Tab-separated table of C-alpha atoms and ligand atoms in Angstrom:
chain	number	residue	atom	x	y	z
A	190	UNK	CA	-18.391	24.427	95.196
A	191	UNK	CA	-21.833	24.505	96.568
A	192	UNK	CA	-25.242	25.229	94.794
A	193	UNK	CA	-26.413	28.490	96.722
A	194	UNK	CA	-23.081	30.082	95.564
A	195	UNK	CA	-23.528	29.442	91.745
A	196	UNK	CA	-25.951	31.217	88.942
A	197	UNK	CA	-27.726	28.969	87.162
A	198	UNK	CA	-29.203	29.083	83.434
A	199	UNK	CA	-31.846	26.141	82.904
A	200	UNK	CA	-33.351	25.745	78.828
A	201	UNK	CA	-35.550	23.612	78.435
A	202	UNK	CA	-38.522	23.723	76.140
A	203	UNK	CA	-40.523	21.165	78.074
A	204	UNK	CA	-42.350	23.480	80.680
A	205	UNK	CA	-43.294	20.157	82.751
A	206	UNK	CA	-39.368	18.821	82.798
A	207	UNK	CA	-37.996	22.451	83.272
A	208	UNK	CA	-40.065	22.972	85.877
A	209	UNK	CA	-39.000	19.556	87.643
A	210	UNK	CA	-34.925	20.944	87.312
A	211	UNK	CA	-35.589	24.217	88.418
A	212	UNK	CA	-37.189	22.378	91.335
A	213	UNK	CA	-33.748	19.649	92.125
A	214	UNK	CA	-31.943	22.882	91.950
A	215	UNK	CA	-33.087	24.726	94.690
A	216	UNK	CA	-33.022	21.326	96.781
A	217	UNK	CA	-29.813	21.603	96.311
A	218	UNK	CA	-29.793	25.042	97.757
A	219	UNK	CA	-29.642	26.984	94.369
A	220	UNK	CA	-30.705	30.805	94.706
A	221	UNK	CA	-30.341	31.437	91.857
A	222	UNK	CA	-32.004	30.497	88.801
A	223	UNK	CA	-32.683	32.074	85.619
A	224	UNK	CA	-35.156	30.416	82.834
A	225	UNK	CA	-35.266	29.752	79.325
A	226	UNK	CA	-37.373	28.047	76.656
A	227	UNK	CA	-35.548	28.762	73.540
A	228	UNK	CA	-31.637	28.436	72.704
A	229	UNK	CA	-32.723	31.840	71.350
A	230	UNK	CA	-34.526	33.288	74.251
A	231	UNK	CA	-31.086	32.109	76.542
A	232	UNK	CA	-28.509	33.885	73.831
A	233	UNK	CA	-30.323	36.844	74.144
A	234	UNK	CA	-30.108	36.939	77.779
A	235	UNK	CA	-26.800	35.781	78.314
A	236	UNK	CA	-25.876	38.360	75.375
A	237	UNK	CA	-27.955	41.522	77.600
A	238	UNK	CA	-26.608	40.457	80.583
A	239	UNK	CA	-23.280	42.216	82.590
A	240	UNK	CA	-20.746	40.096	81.499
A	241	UNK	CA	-20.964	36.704	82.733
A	242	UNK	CA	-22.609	36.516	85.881
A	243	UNK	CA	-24.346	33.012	84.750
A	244	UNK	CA	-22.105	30.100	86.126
A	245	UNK	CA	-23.559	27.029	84.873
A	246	UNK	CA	-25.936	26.628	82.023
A	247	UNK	CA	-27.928	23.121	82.176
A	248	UNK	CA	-29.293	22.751	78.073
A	249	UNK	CA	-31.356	19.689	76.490
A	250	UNK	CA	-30.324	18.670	73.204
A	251	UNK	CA	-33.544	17.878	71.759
A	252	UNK	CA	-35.479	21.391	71.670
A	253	UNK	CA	-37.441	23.071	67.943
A	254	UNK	CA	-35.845	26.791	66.617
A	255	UNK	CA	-32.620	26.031	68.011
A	256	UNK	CA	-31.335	22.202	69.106
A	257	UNK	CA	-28.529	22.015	72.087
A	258	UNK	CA	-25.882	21.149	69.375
A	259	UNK	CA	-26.743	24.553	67.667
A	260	UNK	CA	-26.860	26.551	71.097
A	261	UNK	CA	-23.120	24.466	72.134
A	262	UNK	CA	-21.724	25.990	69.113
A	263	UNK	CA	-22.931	29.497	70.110
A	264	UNK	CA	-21.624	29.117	73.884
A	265	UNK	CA	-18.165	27.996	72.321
A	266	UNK	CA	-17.903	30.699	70.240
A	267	UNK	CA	-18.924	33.380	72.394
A	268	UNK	CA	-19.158	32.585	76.265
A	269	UNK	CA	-16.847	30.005	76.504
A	270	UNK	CA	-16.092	30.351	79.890
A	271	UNK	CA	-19.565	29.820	81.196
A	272	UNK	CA	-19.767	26.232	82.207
A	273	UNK	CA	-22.148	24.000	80.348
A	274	UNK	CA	-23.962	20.618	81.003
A	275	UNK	CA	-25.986	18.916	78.677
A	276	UNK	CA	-28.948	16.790	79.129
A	277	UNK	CA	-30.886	14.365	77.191
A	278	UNK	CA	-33.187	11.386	76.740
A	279	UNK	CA	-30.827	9.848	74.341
A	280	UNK	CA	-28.558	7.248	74.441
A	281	UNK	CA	-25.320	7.777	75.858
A	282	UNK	CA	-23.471	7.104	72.665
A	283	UNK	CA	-24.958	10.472	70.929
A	284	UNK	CA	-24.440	12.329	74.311
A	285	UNK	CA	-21.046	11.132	73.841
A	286	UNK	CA	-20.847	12.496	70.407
A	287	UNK	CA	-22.260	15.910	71.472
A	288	UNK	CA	-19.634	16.336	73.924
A	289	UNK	CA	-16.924	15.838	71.316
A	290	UNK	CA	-18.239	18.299	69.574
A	291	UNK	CA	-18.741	20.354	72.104
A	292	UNK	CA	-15.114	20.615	73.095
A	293	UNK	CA	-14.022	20.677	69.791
A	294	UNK	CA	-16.093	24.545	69.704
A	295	UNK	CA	-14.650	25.346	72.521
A	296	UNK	CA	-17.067	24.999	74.799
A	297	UNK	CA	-16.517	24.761	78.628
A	298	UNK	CA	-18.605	21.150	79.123
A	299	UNK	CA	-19.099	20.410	82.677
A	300	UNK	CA	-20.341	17.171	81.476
A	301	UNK	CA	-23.559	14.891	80.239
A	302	UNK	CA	-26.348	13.792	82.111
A	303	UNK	CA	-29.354	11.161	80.921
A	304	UNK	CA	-32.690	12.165	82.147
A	305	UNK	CA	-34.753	11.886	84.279
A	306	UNK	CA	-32.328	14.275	86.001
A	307	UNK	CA	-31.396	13.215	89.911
A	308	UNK	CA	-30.281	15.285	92.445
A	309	UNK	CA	-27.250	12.872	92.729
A	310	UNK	CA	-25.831	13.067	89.198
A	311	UNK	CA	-26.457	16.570	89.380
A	312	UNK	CA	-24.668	17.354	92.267
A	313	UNK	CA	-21.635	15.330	91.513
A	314	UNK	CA	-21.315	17.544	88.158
A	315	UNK	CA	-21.663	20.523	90.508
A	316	UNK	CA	-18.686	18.692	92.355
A	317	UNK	CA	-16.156	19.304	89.106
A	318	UNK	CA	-16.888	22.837	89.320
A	319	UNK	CA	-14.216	24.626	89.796
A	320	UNK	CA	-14.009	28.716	89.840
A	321	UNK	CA	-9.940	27.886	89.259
A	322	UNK	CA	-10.800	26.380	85.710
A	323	UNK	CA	-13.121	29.743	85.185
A	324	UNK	CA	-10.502	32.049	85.649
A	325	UNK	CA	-7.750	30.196	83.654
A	326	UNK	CA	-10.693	29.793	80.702
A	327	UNK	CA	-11.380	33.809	80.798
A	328	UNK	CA	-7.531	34.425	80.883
A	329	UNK	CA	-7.335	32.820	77.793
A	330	UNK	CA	-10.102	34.526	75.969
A	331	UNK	CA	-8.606	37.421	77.008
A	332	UNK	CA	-5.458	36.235	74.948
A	333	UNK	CA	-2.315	35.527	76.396
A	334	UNK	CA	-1.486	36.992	79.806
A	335	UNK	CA	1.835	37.520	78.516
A	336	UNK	CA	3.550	38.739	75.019
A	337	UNK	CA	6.255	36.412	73.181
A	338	UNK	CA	8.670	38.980	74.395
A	339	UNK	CA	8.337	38.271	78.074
A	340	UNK	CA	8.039	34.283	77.729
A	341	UNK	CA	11.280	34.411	75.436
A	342	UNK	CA	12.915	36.723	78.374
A	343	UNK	CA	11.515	34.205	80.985
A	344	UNK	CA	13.401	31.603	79.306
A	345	UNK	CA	16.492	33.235	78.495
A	346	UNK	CA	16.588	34.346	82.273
A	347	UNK	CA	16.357	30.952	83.414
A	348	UNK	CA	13.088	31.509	85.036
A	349	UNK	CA	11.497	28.060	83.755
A	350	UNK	CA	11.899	24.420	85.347
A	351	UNK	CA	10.352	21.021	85.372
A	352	UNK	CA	7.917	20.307	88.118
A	353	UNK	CA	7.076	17.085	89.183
A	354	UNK	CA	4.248	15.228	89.616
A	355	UNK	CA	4.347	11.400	90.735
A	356	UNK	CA	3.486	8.409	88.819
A	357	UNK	CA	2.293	5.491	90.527
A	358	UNK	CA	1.711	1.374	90.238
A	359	UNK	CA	-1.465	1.168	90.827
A	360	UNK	CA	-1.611	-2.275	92.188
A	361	UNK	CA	1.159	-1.955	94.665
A	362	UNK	CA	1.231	1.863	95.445
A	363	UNK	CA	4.950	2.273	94.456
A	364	UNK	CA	5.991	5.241	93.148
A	365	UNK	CA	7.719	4.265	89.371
A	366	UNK	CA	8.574	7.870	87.667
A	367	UNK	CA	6.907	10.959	87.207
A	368	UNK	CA	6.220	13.543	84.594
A	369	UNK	CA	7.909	16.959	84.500
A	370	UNK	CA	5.270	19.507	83.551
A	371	UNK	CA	7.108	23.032	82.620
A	372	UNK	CA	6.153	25.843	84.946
A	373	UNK	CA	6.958	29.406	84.718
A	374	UNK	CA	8.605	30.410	88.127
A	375	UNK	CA	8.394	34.315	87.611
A	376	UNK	CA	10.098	36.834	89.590
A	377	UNK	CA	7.120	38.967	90.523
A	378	UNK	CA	4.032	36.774	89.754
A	379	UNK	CA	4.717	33.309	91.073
A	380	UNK	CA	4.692	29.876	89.431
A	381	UNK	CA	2.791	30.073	86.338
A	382	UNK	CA	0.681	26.825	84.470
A	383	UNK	CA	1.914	25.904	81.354
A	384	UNK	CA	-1.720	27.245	79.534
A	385	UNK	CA	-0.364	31.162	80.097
A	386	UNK	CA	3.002	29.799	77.344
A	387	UNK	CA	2.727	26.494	76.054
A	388	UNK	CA	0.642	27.953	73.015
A	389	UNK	CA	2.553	30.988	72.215
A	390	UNK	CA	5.662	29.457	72.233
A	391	UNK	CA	4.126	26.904	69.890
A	392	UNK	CA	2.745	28.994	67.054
A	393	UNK	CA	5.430	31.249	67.286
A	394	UNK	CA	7.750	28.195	66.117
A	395	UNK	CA	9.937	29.102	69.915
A	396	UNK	CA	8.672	25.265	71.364
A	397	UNK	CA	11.872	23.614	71.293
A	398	UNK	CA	13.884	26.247	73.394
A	399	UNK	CA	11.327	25.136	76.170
A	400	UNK	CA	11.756	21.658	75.001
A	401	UNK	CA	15.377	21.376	75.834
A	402	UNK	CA	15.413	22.740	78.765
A	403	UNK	CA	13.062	20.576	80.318
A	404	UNK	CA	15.165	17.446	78.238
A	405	UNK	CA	18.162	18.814	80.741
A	406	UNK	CA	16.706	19.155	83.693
A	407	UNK	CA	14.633	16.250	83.989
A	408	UNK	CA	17.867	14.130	82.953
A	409	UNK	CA	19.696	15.976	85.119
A	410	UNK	CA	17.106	15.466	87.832
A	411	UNK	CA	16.469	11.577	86.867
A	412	UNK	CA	20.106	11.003	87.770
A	413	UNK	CA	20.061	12.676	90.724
A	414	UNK	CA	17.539	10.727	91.959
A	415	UNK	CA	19.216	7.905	90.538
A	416	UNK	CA	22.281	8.437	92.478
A	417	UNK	CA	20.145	8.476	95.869
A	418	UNK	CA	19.191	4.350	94.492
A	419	UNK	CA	15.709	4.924	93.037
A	420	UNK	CA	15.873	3.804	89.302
A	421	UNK	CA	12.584	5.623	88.241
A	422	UNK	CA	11.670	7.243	84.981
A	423	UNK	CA	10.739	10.800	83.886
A	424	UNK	CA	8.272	11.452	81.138
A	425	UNK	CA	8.433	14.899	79.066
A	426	UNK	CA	5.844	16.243	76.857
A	427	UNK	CA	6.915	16.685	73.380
A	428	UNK	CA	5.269	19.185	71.016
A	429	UNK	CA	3.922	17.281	67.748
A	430	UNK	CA	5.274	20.482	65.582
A	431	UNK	CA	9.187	19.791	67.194
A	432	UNK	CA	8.418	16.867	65.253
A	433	UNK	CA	8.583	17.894	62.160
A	434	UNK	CA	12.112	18.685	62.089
A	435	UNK	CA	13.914	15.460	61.269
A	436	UNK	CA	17.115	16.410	63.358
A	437	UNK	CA	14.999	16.530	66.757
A	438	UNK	CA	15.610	12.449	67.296
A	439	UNK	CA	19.338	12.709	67.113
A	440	UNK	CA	19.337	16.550	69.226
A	441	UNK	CA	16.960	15.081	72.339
A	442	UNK	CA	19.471	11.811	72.328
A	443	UNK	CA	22.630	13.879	72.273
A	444	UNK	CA	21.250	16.339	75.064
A	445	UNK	CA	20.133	12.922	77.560
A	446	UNK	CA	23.058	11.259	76.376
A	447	UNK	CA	25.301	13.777	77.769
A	448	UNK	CA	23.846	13.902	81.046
A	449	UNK	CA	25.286	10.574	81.699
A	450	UNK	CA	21.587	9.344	81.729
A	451	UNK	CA	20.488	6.005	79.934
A	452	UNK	CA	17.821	7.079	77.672
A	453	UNK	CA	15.438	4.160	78.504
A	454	UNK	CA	14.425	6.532	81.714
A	455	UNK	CA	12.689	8.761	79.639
A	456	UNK	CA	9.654	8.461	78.359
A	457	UNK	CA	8.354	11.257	75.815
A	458	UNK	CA	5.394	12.167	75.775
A	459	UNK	CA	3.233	12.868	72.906
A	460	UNK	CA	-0.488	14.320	72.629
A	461	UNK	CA	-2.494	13.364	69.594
A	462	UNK	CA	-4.929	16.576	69.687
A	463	UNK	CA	-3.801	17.790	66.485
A	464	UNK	CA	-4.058	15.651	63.648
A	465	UNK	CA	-0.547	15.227	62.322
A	466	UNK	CA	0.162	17.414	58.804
A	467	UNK	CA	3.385	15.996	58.105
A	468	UNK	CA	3.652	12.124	59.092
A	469	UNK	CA	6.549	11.429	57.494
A	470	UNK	CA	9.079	13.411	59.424
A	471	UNK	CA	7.194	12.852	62.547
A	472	UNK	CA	7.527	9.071	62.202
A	473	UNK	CA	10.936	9.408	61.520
A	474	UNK	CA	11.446	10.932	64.493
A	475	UNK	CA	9.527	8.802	66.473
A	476	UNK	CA	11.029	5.463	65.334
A	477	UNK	CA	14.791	6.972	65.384
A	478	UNK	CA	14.029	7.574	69.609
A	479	UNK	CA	12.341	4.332	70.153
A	480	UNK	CA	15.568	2.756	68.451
A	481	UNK	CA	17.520	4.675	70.459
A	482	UNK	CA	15.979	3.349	73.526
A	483	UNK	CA	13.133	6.110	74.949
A	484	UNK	CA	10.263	5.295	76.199
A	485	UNK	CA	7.339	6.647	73.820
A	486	UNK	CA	3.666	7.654	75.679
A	487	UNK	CA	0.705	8.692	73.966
A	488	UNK	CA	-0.953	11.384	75.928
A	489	UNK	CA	-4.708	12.482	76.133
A	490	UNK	CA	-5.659	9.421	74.534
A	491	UNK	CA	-8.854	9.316	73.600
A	492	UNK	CA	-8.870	12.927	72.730
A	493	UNK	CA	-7.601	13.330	69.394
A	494	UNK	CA	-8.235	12.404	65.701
A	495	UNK	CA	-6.568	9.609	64.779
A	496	UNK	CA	-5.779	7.513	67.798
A	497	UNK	CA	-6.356	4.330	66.400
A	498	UNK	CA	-4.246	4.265	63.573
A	499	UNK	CA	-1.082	6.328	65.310
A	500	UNK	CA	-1.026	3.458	67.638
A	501	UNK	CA	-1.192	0.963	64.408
A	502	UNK	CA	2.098	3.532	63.110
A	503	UNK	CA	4.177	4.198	65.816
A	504	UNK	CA	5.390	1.811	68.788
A	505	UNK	CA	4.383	3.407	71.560
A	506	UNK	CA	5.044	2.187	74.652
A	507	UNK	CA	2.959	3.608	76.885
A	508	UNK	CA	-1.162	4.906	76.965
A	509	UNK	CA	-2.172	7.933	78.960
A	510	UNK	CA	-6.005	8.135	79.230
A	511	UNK	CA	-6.968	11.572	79.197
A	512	UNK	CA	-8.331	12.825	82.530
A	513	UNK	CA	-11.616	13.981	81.045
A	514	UNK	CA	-12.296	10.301	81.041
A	515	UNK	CA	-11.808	9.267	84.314
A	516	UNK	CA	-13.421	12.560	85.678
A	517	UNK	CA	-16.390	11.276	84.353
A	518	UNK	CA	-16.066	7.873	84.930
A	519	UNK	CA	-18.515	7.440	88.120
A	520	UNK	CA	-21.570	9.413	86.060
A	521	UNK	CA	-20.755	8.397	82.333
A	522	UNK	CA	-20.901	5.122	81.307
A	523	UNK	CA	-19.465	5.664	77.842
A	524	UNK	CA	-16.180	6.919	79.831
A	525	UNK	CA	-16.229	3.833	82.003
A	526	UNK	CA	-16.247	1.682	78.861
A	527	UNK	CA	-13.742	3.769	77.089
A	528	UNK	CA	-11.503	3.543	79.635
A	529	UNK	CA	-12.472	0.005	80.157
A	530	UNK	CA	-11.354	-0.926	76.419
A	531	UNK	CA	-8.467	1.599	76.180
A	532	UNK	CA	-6.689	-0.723	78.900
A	533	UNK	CA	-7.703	-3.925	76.916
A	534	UNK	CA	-6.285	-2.485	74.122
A	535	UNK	CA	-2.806	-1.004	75.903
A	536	UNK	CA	-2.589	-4.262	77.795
A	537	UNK	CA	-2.949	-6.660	74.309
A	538	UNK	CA	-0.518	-4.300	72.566
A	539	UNK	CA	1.835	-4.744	75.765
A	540	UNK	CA	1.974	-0.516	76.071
A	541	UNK	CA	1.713	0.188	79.703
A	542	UNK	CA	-1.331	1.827	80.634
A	543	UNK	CA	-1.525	4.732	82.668
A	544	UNK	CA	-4.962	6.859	83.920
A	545	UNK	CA	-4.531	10.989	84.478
A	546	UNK	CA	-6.580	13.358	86.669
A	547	UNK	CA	-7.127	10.825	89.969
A	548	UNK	CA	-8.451	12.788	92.288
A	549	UNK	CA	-10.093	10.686	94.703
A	550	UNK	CA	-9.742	7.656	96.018
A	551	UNK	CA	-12.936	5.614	94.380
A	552	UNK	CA	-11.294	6.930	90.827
A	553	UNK	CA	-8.195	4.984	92.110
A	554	UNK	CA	-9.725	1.952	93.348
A	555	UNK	CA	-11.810	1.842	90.473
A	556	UNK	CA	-9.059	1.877	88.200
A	557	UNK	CA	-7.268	-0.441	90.199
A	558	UNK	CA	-10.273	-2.885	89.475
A	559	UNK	CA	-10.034	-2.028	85.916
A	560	UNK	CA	-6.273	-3.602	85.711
A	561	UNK	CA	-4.633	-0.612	84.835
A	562	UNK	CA	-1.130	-0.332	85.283
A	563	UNK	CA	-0.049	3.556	86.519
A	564	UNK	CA	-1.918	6.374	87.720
A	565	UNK	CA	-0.914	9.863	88.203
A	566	UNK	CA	-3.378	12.661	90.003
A	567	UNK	CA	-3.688	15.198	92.603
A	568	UNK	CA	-5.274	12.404	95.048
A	569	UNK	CA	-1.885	10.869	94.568
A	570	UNK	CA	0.265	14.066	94.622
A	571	UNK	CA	0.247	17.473	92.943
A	572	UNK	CA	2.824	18.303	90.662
A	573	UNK	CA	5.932	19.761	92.892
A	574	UNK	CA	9.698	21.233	92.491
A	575	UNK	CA	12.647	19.367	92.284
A	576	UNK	CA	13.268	19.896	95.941
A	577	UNK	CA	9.966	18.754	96.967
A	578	UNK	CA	9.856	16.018	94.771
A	579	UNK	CA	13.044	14.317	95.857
A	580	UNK	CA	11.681	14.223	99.536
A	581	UNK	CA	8.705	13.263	98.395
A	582	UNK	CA	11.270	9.818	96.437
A	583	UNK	CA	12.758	9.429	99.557
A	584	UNK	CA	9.789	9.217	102.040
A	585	UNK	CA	7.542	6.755	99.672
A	586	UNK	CA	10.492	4.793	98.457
A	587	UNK	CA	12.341	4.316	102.089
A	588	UNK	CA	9.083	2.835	103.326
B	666	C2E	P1	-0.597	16.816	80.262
B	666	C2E	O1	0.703	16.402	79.673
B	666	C2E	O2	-1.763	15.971	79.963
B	666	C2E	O3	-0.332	16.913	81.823
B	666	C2E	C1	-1.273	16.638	82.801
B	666	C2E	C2	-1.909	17.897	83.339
B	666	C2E	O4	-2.934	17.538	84.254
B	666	C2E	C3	-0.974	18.796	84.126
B	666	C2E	O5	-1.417	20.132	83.951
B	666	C2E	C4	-1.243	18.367	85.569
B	666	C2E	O6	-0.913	19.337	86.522
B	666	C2E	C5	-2.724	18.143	85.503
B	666	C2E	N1	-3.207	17.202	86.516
B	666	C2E	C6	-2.546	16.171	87.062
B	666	C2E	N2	-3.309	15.508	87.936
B	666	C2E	C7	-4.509	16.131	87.955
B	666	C2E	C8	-5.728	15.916	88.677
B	666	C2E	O7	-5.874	14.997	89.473
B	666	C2E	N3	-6.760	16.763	88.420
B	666	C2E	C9	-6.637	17.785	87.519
B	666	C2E	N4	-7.697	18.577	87.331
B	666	C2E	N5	-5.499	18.019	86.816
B	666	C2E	C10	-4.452	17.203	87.039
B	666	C2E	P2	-0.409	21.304	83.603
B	666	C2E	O8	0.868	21.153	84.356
B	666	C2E	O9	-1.182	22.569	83.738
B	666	C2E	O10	-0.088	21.039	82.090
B	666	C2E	C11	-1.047	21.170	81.100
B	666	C2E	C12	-0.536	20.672	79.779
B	666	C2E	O11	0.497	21.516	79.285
B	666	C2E	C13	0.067	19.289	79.825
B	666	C2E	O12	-0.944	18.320	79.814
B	666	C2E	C14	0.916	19.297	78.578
B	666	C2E	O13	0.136	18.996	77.453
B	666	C2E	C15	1.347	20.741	78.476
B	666	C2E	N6	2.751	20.833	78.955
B	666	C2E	C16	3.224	20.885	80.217
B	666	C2E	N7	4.574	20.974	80.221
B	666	C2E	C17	4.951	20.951	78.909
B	666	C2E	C18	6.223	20.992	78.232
B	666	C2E	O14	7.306	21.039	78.826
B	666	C2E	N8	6.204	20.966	76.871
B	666	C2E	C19	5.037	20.884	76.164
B	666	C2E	N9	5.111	20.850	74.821
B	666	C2E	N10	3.840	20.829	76.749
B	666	C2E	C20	3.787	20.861	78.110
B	667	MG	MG1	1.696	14.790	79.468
B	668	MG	MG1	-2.570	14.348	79.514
């Protein structure tokens, strides 16, 4: 995405500074850039205005009337799917603390920049633009493309199925598993994300229908592949409210057991966004399948609540740094140490340690310098159907 195609919102209080941004923008081929002084003066606008039409909004932190954490809160709640960057003077661990709270309001943050603004950092935030993310994020404001009805249908009709997406060793290349994301393959509309049903299904306490069917067919699938003589694995993401149920350990064994499949091929994957109400039963659950032999991931890391201490509870075998992490990793140095101590940590508690969201090939060799163990992103491979993905085994595993 280029500069002279976006909308631009600049507030700044600092005539002197704004003036210098304005300036970098339309170097960078901007056309078009609106002004503001205030948090206040920029609601009102973006409030007046025909829905939208503002792209980016770049907003210091440190302003009088309104701060940047005030005017965040106000984007999140009401124009969430206008992207945001923040910039400030201050030091990279409060940025970093803005930006958590940022996302936890909702707000669409492009990312953080320390002044003195370049053109450079700029342009590389400019770079994780993406008008795909926009349309998902208004989708969902809109609420749910879809009711319960047609997602239950969908499901009952068989319309759902695992897609892959290849997992990687990051200091040989070799392909070692992959996770199955669920995707909607709908009769008249195409294959559908998991954002457009994941959360429905949730609240509506319908999860675990989706659950098992993507238990099945990734077995089924693992052994497959299996049979053709590559012994990989097959993560699945597991809902933290299936865990509550303290029959779900003994249900996902029976169901992989039955597929002939050893359960050590599958790793579940859990993501720690939500801070866990009931602990007990989930722990329960979670040491009954590590017993039983599955391999146990924690997903997002570095996203949630509580990471520290789940990993001090549960024996998981396996880290997933969240991608927001290593998308920022070449222009925020908190995310390069993060990431930097998240595989220290993974690689002293002898959890593999696996980075999301590559999607270029200095985010690979970067992590590859780091020491970390897997990688999975689109620079690697996109995730794919069964089909696909077995071709895709058979071409990087016969060479
Ligand atoms: P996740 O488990 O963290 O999965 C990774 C997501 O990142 C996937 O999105 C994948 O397509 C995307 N991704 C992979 N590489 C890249 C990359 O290089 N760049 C970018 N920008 N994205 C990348 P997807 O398939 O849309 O899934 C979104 C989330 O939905 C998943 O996040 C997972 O939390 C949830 N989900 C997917 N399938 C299931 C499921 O069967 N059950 C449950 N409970 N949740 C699921
Ligand atoms: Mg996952
Ligand atoms: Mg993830």
């Amino acid at each position: 995405m280029v500069a002279e195609e976006l909308k631009f919102l600049v507030i700044e209080d600092d005539d002197f500074q704004r003036e210098i941004i304005v300036d970098i923008l339309v170097r960078l081929g901007a056309m078009k850039v609106t002004e503001a002084r205030t948090g206040t003066e920029a609601l009102n606008y973006l409030n007046d205005e025909k829905q939208n039409s503002i792209d980016i909004i770049l907003c210091d932190l440190n302003m009088p009337e309104m701060d940047g954490m005030e005017f965040l809160r106000h984007i999140g709640n009401s124009h969430s799917s206008i992207a945001t960057i923040i910039m400030s003077a201050l030091d990279g661990a409060l940025i970093d603390s803005v930006r958590k709270m940022a996302s936890a309001y909702g707000t669409y943050l492009l990312g953080a920049i320390e002044k003195p603004i370049t053109p450079a950092n700029l342009e590389t935030l400019f770079s994780l633009f993406k008008s795909q993310d926009i349309k998902q994020r208004k989708e969902l404001n809109q609420g749910s493309l879809f009711t319960l009805g047609e997602i239950l249908e969908g499901l009952t009709n068989g319309d759902f199925a695992p897609f892959f997406q290849p997992k990687i060793q990051l200091s040989t290349g070799k392909l070692i598993g992959a996770e199955a994301l669920a995707r909607w393959v709908h009769p008249d509309r195409g294959v559908i994300a998991p954002y457009a049903f994941i959360d429905l299904l949730e609240k509506s306490g319908n999860i675990d229908i989706l659950t098992f069917i993507m238990l099945e067919e990734s077995a089924k699938a693992c052994k497959l592949i299996h049979a053709q003589g590559h012994k990989i694995s097959i993560s699945v993401n597991l809902s933290l409210t299936s865990l509550t149920d303290t029959k779900l350990a003994n249900k996902i064994t029976r169901v992989v057991s039955e597929s002939g499949l050893d359960p050590k091929y599958i790793i579940l994957e859990i993501t720690e966004t939500a801070a866990m109400t009931e602990m007990a039963p989930a722990l329960e659950n979670l040491a009954r399948l590590r017993m039983k032999g599955f391999g146990l991931s924690i997903d997002d890391y570095g996203t949630g609540y509580s990471s520290m201490q789940q990993i001090a509870r549960i024996a998981f075998t396996e880290l997933k740094i969240d991608q927001s992490f290593v998308r920022e990793m070449t222009t925020s140095n908190v995310s390069k140490v993060l990431i930097n101590s998240s595989i220290e940590m993974a690689t002293k508690l002898q959890m593999k340690c696996t980075a999301e969201g590559i999607e270029t090939k200095t985010d690979l060799e970067q992590l590859k310098g780091m020491n970390c163990d897997l990688g999975q992103g689109y620079y690697i491979a996109k995730p794919m159907s069964f089909e696909n993905f077995l071709k895709f085994c058979n071409q990087s595993l016969s060479n």
